[in-house]
Amino acid sequence: ISPHNIEVIPRKVDTDVKAIIREKSKDADLTIVGMLEEVIRHKGVAFFEGYQDIGNTLFVNAALQKNIK
């Protein structure tokens, strides 16, 4: 994936993250969504719902945080 094809979207406190992802990714060929293990434990399968209106979605998790510049 070329760096110019990546858009990091900062998270704002009072915004619906899924709505932002759906809006920004509606025409994308691939959307990569990072996830935290704690959130998956809390929300379960519901975390993966709400992405039906976008194309291919890849959910990723890592053992350690990786900063994207």
Coordinates of C-alpha atoms in Angstrom, one line a residue:
I1 CA 0.0 0.0 0.0
S2 CA 1.5 3.3 -1.1
P3 CA 1.8 6.0 1.6
H4 CA -0.1 8.5 -0.5
N5 CA -3.1 6.1 -0.4
I6 CA -3.3 6.2 3.3
E7 CA -5.4 8.7 5.2
V8 CA -5.2 8.6 9.0
I9 CA -8.3 10.0 10.5
P10 CA -7.8 11.4 14.0
R11 CA -10.4 10.3 16.5
K12 CA -12.6 13.1 18.0
V13 CA -14.3 12.5 21.4
D14 CA -17.9 13.4 20.4
T15 CA -18.1 11.9 16.9
D16 CA -19.5 8.7 15.6
V17 CA -16.3 6.9 14.4
K18 CA -18.2 4.4 12.2
A19 CA -20.1 7.3 10.5
I20 CA -16.8 9.0 9.7
I21 CA -15.3 5.7 8.4
R22 CA -18.4 5.1 6.2
E23 CA -18.3 8.6 4.7
K24 CA -14.5 8.7 4.1
S25 CA -14.4 5.1 2.8
K26 CA -17.5 4.8 0.6
D27 CA -15.5 4.8 -2.6
A28 CA -12.4 3.1 -1.3
D29 CA -11.3 -0.3 -2.6
L30 CA -9.9 -1.3 0.8
T31 CA -10.5 0.1 4.2
I32 CA -8.3 -0.9 7.1
V33 CA -9.8 -0.4 10.6
G34 CA -7.6 -0.7 13.6
M35 CA -9.0 -2.3 16.8
L36 CA -8.1 -2.6 20.4
E37 CA -8.4 -5.9 22.2
E38 CA -10.1 -4.2 25.2
V39 CA -12.8 -2.8 22.9
I40 CA -13.5 -6.2 21.3
R41 CA -13.8 -7.7 24.8
H42 CA -16.3 -5.0 25.7
K43 CA -18.4 -4.8 22.5
G44 CA -17.9 -8.3 21.1
V45 CA -19.4 -8.9 17.6
A46 CA -21.1 -5.5 17.7
F47 CA -17.8 -3.9 17.0
F48 CA -17.8 -5.3 13.5
E49 CA -21.3 -4.2 12.6
G50 CA -22.1 -1.0 10.8
Y51 CA -19.6 -1.3 8.0
Q52 CA -21.9 -2.9 5.4
D53 CA -22.1 0.2 3.1
I54 CA -18.4 0.3 2.3
G55 CA -16.2 -2.1 0.2
N56 CA -13.7 -4.5 1.4
T57 CA -12.8 -4.0 5.1
L58 CA -9.7 -5.4 6.9
F59 CA -9.8 -5.3 10.7
V60 CA -6.3 -5.3 12.2
N61 CA -4.9 -5.6 15.7
A62 CA -1.2 -5.7 16.8
A63 CA 0.5 -6.9 20.0
L64 CA 2.3 -3.5 20.2
Q65 CA 1.3 0.0 19.0
K66 CA 2.7 1.0 15.7
N67 CA 2.9 4.7 14.9
I68 CA 2.1 5.7 11.3
K69 CA 3.8 8.9 10.1

